[in-house]
PDB file of C-alpha atoms and ligand atoms in Angstrom:
ATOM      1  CA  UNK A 291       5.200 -17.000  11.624  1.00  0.00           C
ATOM      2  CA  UNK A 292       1.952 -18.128  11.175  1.00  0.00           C
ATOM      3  CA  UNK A 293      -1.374 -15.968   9.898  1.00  0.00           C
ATOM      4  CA  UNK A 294      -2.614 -15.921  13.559  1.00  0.00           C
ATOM      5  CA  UNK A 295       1.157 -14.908  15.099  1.00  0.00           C
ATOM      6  CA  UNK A 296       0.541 -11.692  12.378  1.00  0.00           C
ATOM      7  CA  UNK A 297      -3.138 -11.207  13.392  1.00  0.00           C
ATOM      8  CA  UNK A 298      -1.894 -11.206  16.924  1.00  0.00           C
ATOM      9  CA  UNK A 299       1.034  -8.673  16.090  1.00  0.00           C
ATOM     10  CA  UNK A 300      -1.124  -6.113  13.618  1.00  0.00           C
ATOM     11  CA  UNK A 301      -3.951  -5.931  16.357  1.00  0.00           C
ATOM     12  CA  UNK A 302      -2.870  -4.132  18.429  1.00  0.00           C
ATOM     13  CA  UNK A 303      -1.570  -1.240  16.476  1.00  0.00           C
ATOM     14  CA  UNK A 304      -4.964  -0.875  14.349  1.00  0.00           C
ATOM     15  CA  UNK A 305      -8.606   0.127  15.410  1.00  0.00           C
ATOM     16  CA  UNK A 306     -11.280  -2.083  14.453  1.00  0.00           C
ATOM     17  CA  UNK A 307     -12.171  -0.439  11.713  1.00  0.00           C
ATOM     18  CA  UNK A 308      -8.453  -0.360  10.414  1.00  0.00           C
ATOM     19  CA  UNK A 309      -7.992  -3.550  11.580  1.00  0.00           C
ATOM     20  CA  UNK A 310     -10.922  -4.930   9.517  1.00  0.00           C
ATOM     21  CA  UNK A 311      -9.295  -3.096   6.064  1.00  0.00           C
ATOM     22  CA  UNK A 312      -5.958  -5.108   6.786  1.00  0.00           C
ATOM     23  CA  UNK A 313      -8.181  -8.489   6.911  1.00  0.00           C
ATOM     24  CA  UNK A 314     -10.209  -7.228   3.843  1.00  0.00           C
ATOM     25  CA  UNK A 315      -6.846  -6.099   1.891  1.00  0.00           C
ATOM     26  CA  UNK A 316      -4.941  -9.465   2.709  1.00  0.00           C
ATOM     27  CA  UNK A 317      -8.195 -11.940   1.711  1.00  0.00           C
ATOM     28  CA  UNK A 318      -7.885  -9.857  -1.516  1.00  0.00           C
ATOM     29  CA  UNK A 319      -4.224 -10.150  -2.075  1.00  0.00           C
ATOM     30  CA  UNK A 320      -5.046 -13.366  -1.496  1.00  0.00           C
ATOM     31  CA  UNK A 321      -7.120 -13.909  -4.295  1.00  0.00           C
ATOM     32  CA  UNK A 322      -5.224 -12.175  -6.716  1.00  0.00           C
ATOM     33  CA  UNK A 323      -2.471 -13.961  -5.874  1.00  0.00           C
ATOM     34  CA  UNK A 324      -3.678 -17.039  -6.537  1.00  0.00           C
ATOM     35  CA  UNK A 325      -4.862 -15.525 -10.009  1.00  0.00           C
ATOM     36  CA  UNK A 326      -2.020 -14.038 -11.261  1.00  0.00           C
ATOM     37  CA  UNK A 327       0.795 -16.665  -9.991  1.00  0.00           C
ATOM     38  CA  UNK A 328       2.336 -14.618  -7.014  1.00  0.00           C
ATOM     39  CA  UNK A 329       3.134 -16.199  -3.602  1.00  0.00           C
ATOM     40  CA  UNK A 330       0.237 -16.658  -2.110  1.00  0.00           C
ATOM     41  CA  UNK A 331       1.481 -16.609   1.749  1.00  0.00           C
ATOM     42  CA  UNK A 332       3.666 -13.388   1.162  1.00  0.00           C
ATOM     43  CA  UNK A 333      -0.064 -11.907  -0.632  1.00  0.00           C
ATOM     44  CA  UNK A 334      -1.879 -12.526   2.757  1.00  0.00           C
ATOM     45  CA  UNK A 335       1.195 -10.892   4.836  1.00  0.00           C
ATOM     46  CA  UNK A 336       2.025  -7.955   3.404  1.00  0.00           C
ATOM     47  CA  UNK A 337      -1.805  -7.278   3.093  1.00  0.00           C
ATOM     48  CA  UNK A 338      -2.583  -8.103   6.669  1.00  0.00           C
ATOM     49  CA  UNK A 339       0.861  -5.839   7.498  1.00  0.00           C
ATOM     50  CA  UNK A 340       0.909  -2.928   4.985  1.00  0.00           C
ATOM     51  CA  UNK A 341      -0.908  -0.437   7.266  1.00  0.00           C
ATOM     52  CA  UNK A 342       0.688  -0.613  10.476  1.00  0.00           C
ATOM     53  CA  UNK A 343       1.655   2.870  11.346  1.00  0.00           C
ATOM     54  CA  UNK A 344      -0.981   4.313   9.316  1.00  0.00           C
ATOM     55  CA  UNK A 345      -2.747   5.628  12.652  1.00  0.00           C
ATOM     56  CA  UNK A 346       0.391   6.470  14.778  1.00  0.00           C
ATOM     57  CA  UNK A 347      -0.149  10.387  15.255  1.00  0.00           C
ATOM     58  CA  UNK A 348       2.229  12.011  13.148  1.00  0.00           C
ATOM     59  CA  UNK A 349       4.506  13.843  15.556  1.00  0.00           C
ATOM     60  CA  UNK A 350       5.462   9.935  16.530  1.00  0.00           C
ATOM     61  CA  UNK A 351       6.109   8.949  13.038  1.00  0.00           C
ATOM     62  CA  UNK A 352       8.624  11.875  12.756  1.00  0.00           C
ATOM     63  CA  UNK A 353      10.285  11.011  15.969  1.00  0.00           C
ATOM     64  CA  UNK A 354      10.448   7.212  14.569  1.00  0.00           C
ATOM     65  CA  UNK A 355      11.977   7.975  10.845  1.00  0.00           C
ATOM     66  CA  UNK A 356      14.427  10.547  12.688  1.00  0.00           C
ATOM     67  CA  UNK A 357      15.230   7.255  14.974  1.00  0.00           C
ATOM     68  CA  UNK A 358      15.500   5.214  11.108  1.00  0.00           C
ATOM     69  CA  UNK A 359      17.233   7.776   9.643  1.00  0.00           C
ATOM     70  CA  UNK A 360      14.051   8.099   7.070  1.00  0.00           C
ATOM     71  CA  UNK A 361      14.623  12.084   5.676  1.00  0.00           C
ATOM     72  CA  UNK A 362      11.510  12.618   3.679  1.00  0.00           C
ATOM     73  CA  UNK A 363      12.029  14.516  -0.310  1.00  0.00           C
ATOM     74  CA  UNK A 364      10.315  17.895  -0.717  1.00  0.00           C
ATOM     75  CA  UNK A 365       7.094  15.829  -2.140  1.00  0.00           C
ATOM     76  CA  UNK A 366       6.802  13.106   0.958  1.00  0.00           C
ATOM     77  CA  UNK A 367       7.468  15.990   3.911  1.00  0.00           C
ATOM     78  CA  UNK A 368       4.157  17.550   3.388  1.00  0.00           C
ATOM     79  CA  UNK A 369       1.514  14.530   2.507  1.00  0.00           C
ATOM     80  CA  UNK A 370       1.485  12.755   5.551  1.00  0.00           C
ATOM     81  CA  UNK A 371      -0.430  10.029   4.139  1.00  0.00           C
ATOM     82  CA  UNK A 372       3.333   8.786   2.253  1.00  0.00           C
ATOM     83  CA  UNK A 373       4.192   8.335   5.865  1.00  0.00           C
ATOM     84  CA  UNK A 374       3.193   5.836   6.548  1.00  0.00           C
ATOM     85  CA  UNK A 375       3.803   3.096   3.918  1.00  0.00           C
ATOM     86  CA  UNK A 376       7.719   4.356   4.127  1.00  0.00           C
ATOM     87  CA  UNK A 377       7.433   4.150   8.134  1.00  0.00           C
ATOM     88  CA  UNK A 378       6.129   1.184   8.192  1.00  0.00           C
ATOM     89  CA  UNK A 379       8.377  -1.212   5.731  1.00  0.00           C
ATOM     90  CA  UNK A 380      11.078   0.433   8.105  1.00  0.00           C
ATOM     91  CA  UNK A 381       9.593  -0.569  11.507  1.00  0.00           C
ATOM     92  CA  UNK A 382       8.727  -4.345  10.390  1.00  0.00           C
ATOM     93  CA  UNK A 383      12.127  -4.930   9.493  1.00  0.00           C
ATOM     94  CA  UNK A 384      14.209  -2.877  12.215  1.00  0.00           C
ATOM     95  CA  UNK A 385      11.450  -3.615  14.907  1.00  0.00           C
ATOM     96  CA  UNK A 386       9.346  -6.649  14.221  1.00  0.00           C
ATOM     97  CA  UNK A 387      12.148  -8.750  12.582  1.00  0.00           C
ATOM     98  CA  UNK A 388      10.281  -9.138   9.600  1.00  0.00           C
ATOM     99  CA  UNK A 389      13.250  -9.747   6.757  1.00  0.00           C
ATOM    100  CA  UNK A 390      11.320 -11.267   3.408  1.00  0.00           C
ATOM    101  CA  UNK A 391      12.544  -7.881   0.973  1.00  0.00           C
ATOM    102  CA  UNK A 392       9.586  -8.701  -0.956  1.00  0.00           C
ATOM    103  CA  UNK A 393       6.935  -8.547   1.660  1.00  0.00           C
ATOM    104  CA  UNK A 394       8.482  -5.224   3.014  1.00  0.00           C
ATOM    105  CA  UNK A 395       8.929  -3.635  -0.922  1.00  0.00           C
ATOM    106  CA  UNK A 396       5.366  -4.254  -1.624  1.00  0.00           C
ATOM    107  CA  UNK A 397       4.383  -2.609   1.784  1.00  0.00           C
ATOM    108  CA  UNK A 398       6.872   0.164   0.837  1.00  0.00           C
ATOM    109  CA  UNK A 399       4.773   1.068  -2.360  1.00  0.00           C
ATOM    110  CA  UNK A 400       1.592  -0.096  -1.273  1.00  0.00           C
ATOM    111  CA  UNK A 401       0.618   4.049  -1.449  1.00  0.00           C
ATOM    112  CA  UNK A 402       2.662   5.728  -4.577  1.00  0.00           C
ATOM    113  CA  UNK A 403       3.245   2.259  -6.529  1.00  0.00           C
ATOM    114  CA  UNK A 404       6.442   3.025  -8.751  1.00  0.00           C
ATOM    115  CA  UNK A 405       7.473   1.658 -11.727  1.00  0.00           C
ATOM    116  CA  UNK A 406       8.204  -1.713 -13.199  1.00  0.00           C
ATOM    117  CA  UNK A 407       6.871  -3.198  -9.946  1.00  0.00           C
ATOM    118  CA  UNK A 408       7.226  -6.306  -9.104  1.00  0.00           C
ATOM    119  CA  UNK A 409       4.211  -9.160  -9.546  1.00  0.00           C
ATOM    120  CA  UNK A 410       3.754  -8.918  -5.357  1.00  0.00           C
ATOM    121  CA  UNK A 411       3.982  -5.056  -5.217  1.00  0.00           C
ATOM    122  CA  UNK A 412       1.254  -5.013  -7.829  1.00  0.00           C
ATOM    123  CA  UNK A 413      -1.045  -7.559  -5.897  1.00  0.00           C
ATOM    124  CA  UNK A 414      -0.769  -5.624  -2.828  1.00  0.00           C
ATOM    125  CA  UNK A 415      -0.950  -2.167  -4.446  1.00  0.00           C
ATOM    126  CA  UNK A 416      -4.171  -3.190  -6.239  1.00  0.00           C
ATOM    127  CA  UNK A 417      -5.879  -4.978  -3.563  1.00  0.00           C
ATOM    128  CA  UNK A 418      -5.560  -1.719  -1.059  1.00  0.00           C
ATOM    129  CA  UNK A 419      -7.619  -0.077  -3.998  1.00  0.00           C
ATOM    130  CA  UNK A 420     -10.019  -2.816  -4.405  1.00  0.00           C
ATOM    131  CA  UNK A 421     -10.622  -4.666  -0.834  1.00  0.00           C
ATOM    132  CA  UNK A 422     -14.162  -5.591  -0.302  1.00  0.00           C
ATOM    133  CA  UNK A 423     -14.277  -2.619   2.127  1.00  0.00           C
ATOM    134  CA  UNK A 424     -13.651   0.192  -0.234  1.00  0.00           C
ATOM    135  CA  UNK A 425     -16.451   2.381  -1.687  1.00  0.00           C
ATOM    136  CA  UNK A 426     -15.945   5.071  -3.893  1.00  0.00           C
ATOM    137  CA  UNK A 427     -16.975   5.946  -7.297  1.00  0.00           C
ATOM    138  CA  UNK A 428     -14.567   3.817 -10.020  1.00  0.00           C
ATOM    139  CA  UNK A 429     -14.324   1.105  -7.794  1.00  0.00           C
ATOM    140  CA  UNK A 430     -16.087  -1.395  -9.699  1.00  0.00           C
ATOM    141  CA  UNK A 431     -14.445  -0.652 -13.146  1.00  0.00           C
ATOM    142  CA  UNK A 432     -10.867  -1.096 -10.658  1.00  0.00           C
ATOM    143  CA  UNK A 433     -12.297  -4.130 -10.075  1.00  0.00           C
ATOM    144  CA  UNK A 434     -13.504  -5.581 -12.908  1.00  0.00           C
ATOM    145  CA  UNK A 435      -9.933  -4.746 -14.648  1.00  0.00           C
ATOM    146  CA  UNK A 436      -8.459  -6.574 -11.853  1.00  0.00           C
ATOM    147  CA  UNK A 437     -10.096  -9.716 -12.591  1.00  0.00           C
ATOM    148  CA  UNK A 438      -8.509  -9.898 -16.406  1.00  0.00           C
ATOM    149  CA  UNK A 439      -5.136  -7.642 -15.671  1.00  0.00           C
ATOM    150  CA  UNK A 440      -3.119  -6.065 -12.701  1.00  0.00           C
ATOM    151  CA  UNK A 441      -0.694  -3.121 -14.909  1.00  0.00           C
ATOM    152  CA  UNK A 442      -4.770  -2.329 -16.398  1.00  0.00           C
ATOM    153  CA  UNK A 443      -5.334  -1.882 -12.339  1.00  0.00           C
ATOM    154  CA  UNK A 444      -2.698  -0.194 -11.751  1.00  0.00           C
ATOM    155  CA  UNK A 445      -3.227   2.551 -15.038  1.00  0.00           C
ATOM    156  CA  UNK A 446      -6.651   3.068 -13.600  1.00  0.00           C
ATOM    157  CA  UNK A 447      -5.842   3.243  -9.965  1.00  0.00           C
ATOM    158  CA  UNK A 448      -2.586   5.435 -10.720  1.00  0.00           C
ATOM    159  CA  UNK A 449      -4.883   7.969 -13.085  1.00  0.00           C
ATOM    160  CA  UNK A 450      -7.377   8.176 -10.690  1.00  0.00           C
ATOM    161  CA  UNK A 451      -5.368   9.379  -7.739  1.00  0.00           C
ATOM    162  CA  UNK A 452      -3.227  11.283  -9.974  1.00  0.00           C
ATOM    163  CA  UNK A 453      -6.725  13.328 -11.114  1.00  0.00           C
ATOM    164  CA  UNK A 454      -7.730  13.403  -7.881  1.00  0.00           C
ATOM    165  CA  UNK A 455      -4.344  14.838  -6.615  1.00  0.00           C
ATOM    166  CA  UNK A 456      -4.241  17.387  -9.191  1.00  0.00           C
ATOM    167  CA  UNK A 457      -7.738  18.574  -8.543  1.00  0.00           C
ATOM    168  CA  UNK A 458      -6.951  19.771  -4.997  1.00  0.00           C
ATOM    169  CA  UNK A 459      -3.749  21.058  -5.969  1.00  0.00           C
ATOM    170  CA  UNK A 460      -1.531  18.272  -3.879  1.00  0.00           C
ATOM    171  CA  UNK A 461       2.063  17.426  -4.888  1.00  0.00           C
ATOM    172  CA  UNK A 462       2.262  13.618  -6.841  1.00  0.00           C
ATOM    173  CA  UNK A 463       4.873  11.702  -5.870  1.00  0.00           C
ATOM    174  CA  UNK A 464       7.330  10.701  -8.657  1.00  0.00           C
ATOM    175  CA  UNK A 465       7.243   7.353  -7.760  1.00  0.00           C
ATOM    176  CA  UNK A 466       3.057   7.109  -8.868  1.00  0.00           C
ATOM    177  CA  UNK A 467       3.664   9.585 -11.777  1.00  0.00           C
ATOM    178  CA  UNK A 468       6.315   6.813 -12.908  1.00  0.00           C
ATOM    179  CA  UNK A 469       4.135   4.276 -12.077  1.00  0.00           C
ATOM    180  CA  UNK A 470       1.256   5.684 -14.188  1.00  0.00           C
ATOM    181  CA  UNK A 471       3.491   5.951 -17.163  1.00  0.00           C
ATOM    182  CA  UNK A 472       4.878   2.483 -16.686  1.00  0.00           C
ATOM    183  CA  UNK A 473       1.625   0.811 -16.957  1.00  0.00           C
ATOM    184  CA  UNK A 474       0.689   2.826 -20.054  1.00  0.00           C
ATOM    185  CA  UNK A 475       3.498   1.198 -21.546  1.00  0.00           C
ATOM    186  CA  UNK A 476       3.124  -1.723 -20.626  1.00  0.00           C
ATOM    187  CA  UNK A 477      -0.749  -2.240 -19.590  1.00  0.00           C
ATOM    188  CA  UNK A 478      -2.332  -4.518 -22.563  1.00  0.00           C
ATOM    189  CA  UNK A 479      -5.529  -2.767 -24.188  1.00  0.00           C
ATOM    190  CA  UNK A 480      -8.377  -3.289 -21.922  1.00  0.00           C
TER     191      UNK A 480
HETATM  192  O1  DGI B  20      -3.734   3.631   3.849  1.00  0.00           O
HETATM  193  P1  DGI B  20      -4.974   3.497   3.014  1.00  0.00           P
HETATM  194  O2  DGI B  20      -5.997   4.565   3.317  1.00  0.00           O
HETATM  195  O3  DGI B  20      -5.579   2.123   3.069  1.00  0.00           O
HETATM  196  O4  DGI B  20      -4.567   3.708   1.467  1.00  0.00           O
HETATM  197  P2  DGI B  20      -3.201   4.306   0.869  1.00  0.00           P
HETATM  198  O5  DGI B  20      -2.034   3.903   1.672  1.00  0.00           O
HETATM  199  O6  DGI B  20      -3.221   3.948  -0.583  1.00  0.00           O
HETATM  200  O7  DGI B  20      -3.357   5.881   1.018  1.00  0.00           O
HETATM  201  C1  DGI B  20      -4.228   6.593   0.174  1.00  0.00           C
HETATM  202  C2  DGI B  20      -3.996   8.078   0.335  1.00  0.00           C
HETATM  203  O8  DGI B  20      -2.692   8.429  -0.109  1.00  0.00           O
HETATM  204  C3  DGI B  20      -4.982   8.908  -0.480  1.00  0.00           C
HETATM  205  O9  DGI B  20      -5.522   9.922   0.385  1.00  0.00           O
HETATM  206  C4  DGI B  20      -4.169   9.567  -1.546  1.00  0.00           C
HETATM  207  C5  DGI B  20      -2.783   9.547  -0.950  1.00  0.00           C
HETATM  208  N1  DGI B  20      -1.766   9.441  -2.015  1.00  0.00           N
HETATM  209  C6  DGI B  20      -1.519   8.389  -2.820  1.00  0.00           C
HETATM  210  N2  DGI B  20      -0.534   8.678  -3.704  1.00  0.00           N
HETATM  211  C7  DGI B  20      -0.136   9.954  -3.434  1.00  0.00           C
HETATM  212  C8  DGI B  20      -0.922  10.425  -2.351  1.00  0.00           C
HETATM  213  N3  DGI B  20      -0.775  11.648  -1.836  1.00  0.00           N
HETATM  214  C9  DGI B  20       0.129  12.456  -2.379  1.00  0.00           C
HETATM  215  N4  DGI B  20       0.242  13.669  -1.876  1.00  0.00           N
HETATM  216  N5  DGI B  20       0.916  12.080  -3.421  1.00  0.00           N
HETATM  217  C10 DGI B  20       0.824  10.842  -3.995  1.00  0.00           C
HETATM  218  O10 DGI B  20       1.537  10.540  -4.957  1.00  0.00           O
HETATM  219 FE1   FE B  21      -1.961   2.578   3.411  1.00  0.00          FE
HETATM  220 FE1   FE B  22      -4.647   0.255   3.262  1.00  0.00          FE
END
């Protein structure tokens, strides 16, 4: 398929404003593809695809991971935003025919991260964060890390949701804790 058959496919599913976040977070994936030596076409892809269920009203998304056979841990059941990125590596494959494991890992992770990801989850974890539509405070130093190292991204990114989590009292998801202490391993001094 070609980058207009997936425009064509994603539209549909998304409102504009969604739709315009999946064009924002694939140009970026893009672009730190091409940076950091991942495939460049699978980048664009799983950026234009990662959030295609994210605005399916949840009582659907139950119905369609009881369909998949998806049962959620004690930490995914209650923070419907993990739905979606779980629901939605499921549907491309079973529904859209979309087999590349890559593409569909990195939009599998594209919320929690996890650890030791690959170079494509990375790209497509970090560019969600960092699209050219995203505004929030820490942005900037996201990006600016991004330019000279993803697993530096991916600390501050992790840490920052993490925080925020915590704050409000939410469960974390193993998968970003482990995430968060992978890339202080493994993140080179910023
Ligand atoms: O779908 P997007 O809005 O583009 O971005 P996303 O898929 O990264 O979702 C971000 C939301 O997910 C944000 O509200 C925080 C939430 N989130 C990320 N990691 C965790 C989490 N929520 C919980 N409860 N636990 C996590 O580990
Ligand atoms: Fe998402
Ligand atoms: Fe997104």
């Amino acid at each position: 398929m070609n980058r207009e058959e997936y425009q064509t496919i994603i539209r549909p599913f998304l409102s504009e404003k969604r739709f315009r976040h999946s064009v924002c977070v694939a140009e970026m994936a893009e672009h730190l593809a091409g940076k950091f030596g991942a495939d460049v076409e699978k980048a664009w892809t799983a950026g234009i695809l990662h959030d295609i269920l994210k605005e399916k009203p949840p009582e659907d998304q139950l119905k369609m991971m009881d369909e998949f056979g998806i049962i959620l841990t004690d930490e995914e059941r209650p923070s419907q935003k993990l739905w979606h990125a779980i629901l939605g590596a499921a549907y491309l494959e079973r529904k859209l025919g979309i087999s590349d494991r890559e593409i569909l890992d990195a939009i599998r992770y594209h919320t929690t991260a996890r650890a030791d990801m690959t170079l494509l989850e990375k790209v497509v974890f970090v560019a969600d964060f960092i699209s050219s539509d995203r505004e929030f405070e820490g942005v900037e130093a996201l990006r600016q890390a991004a330019e000279t190292s993803l697993e530096q991204a991916v600390l501050l990114g992790t840490s920052m949701t993490i925080r925020d989590l915590a704050e409000r009292h939410r469960t974390i998801h193993p998968d970003t804790i482990a995430a968060y202490n992978w890339s202080v391993l493994h993140a080179p001094a910023p």
